[in-house]
Coordinates of C-alpha atoms in Angstrom, one line a residue:
M1 CA 175.1 48.9 -21.8
S2 CA 174.5 51.5 -19.3
R3 CA 177.4 53.6 -18.2
I4 CA 176.2 53.9 -14.7
G5 CA 174.5 50.3 -14.3
R6 CA 177.4 48.7 -15.1
L7 CA 179.7 50.1 -12.6
P8 CA 180.0 48.2 -9.3
V9 CA 178.9 49.5 -5.9
E10 CA 181.4 49.2 -3.2
I11 CA 180.4 47.9 0.3
P12 CA 182.3 49.7 3.0
K13 CA 183.3 48.1 6.3
G14 CA 180.9 48.2 8.7
T15 CA 178.0 47.9 6.2
D16 CA 175.7 44.9 5.9
V17 CA 173.7 44.4 2.9
K18 CA 171.3 41.3 2.4
V19 CA 169.2 40.7 -1.3
E20 CA 166.4 38.6 -1.2
G21 CA 164.9 38.4 -4.9
N22 CA 164.4 42.2 -5.5
V23 CA 164.5 43.2 -2.0
V24 CA 167.5 45.0 -0.7
T25 CA 168.1 46.1 3.1
V26 CA 171.2 48.2 3.9
K27 CA 172.1 48.2 7.7
G28 CA 174.7 50.7 8.7
P29 CA 176.5 53.0 11.2
K30 CA 173.3 55.6 10.7
G31 CA 170.5 53.4 10.4
E32 CA 168.8 51.0 8.0
L33 CA 167.2 51.1 4.8
K34 CA 164.8 48.4 2.7
K35 CA 163.8 48.9 -0.5
E36 CA 162.3 46.5 -3.2
F37 CA 163.5 47.1 -7.1
H38 CA 161.3 46.1 -10.0
K39 CA 161.2 42.3 -10.6
D40 CA 163.4 42.2 -14.0
M41 CA 166.3 43.9 -12.5
K42 CA 168.9 41.2 -11.1
I43 CA 171.0 42.3 -8.1
V44 CA 174.1 40.3 -7.2
V45 CA 176.4 40.4 -4.1
E46 CA 179.9 39.5 -4.7
D47 CA 183.4 39.9 -3.0
G48 CA 182.1 43.0 -1.2
K49 CA 180.6 44.6 -4.3
I50 CA 177.1 44.9 -5.6
F51 CA 176.4 44.3 -9.2
V52 CA 173.4 45.1 -10.9
K53 CA 172.2 43.2 -14.3
R54 CA 169.7 43.2 -16.7
P55 CA 168.1 41.0 -18.6
S56 CA 167.6 42.6 -22.1
D57 CA 168.7 45.5 -24.2
E58 CA 164.9 47.0 -24.0
R59 CA 164.6 50.8 -23.3
E60 CA 162.8 50.0 -20.3
H61 CA 165.4 47.6 -19.0
K62 CA 168.1 50.6 -19.8
A63 CA 166.8 52.9 -17.8
L64 CA 166.0 50.8 -14.8
H65 CA 169.5 49.5 -14.7
G66 CA 171.4 52.5 -14.2
L67 CA 168.0 53.8 -12.2
T68 CA 168.4 50.5 -9.6
R69 CA 172.6 51.1 -9.2
A70 CA 172.0 54.6 -8.6
L71 CA 169.4 54.0 -5.7
I72 CA 171.5 51.2 -3.9
Q73 CA 174.4 53.7 -4.2
N74 CA 172.3 56.5 -2.4
M75 CA 171.0 53.9 0.5
I76 CA 175.0 52.8 1.3
E77 CA 176.1 56.3 1.5
G78 CA 172.8 57.4 3.4
V79 CA 173.4 54.7 6.0
N80 CA 177.1 55.5 6.2
K81 CA 177.3 59.2 6.0
G82 CA 173.6 60.3 5.4
F83 CA 172.0 63.4 3.7
E84 CA 171.2 67.0 4.6
K85 CA 169.4 70.1 2.9
T86 CA 169.7 73.4 4.6
L87 CA 167.1 75.8 4.0
E88 CA 167.3 79.7 5.0
V89 CA 164.6 81.9 6.3
Q90 CA 165.1 85.5 4.9
G91 CA 162.4 88.1 5.7
V92 CA 161.8 90.8 8.6
G93 CA 159.7 89.1 11.4
Y94 CA 160.4 85.7 9.9
R95 CA 161.7 83.1 12.1
V96 CA 162.3 79.7 13.0
Q97 CA 162.4 77.8 16.5
K98 CA 162.5 74.3 17.3
Q99 CA 159.9 73.1 20.2
G100 CA 160.5 69.1 20.9
K101 CA 160.3 67.6 17.7
K102 CA 158.3 70.2 15.9
L103 CA 159.4 73.1 13.8
V104 CA 157.7 76.7 14.6
L105 CA 157.7 78.9 11.6
S106 CA 157.0 82.7 12.0
L107 CA 156.4 83.5 8.1
G108 CA 154.2 86.7 8.4
F109 CA 150.7 84.8 8.5
S110 CA 148.3 85.7 11.3
H111 CA 149.4 82.5 13.1
P112 CA 152.5 80.2 13.4
V113 CA 153.0 77.6 11.0
E114 CA 154.0 73.9 12.7
V115 CA 156.1 71.3 11.0
D116 CA 155.9 67.8 12.8
E117 CA 159.0 65.9 13.0
V118 CA 158.6 63.1 10.2
P119 CA 160.1 59.5 11.3
G120 CA 163.7 58.9 10.1
I121 CA 164.2 62.9 9.7
E122 CA 166.1 65.3 11.8
Y123 CA 165.6 69.3 12.4
V124 CA 168.6 71.1 13.5
V125 CA 167.9 74.9 13.5
N126 CA 170.5 77.6 14.0
E127 CA 169.5 81.2 13.9
N128 CA 167.5 81.7 10.4
K129 CA 169.0 78.4 9.1
I130 CA 167.0 74.8 9.1
T131 CA 169.1 71.8 8.2
V132 CA 167.0 68.7 7.5
K133 CA 169.1 65.5 7.9
G134 CA 168.2 61.9 7.4
V135 CA 169.4 58.6 6.0
D136 CA 166.8 58.2 2.9
K137 CA 168.0 61.0 0.3
Q138 CA 164.5 60.8 -1.1
L139 CA 162.7 61.7 2.2
V140 CA 165.3 64.3 2.8
G141 CA 164.7 66.3 -0.3
Q142 CA 160.6 65.4 0.0
V143 CA 160.5 67.0 3.6
A144 CA 162.9 70.0 2.7
A145 CA 160.6 70.8 -0.1
Q146 CA 157.6 70.6 1.8
I147 CA 159.1 73.4 4.3
R148 CA 159.9 75.5 1.6
S149 CA 156.5 75.4 0.0
L150 CA 155.2 77.1 3.2
K151 CA 156.4 80.2 1.8
K152 CA 158.4 80.4 -1.2
P153 CA 160.8 83.1 -1.8
D154 CA 159.2 86.4 -3.3
P155 CA 160.4 87.1 -6.6
Y156 CA 160.3 90.9 -5.9
L157 CA 161.9 91.3 -2.5
G158 CA 163.3 87.9 -1.9
K159 CA 161.6 86.8 1.6
G160 CA 160.3 83.3 2.3
I161 CA 162.3 80.3 2.4
K162 CA 165.1 79.2 -0.1
Y163 CA 167.6 76.6 -0.2
S164 CA 171.1 77.8 1.1
D165 CA 172.5 77.0 -2.4
E166 CA 169.5 78.5 -4.3
V167 CA 170.5 81.7 -6.3
L168 CA 167.3 83.8 -6.5
K169 CA 167.2 86.3 -9.5
L170 CA 164.9 89.1 -8.2
K171 CA 162.5 91.2 -10.6
E172 CA 162.7 94.5 -11.1
G173 CA 159.6 96.7 -9.5
K174 CA 157.3 98.9 -11.6
T175 CA 158.2 102.1 -12.8
G176 CA 155.9 104.9 -13.4
K177 CA 155.4 106.7 -16.7
K178 CA 156.0 110.1 -17.0

């Protein structure tokens, strides 16, 4: 049996969970999430806990068992605490500003780059740092990755957009032969 899949998911107070077939809806203080899971997985709510059961020991069902439980756990954590990713903009003349609901980034191009706000995602700008916040873990990571892809960190100088916990290993430049 899956070590992660067999663990129950605790439902905190103030969180409402509805299971209709293979569709799980979670409401909490920060928002609401709804997700459809694989039809073979059986999701049961008992005594303030969510249990995920699988029909057989096939390889696919074993993989789906732990995945389904982890996704439900992330949904509950998201509507209660929320998720965030922090990005840093590094480089001379590289700036980030928030204008209304969109980000305006100066990244060394001939024009500023504008990033519109995605529904369910909030941007917080503090000097050269961008914090992407939201209740859906997958969406927060995807939006942060899209912002980072606008100007990935240069391997020689280190300038660009990087995650705050990302460690860059800079390459040594060319050396002339004598």
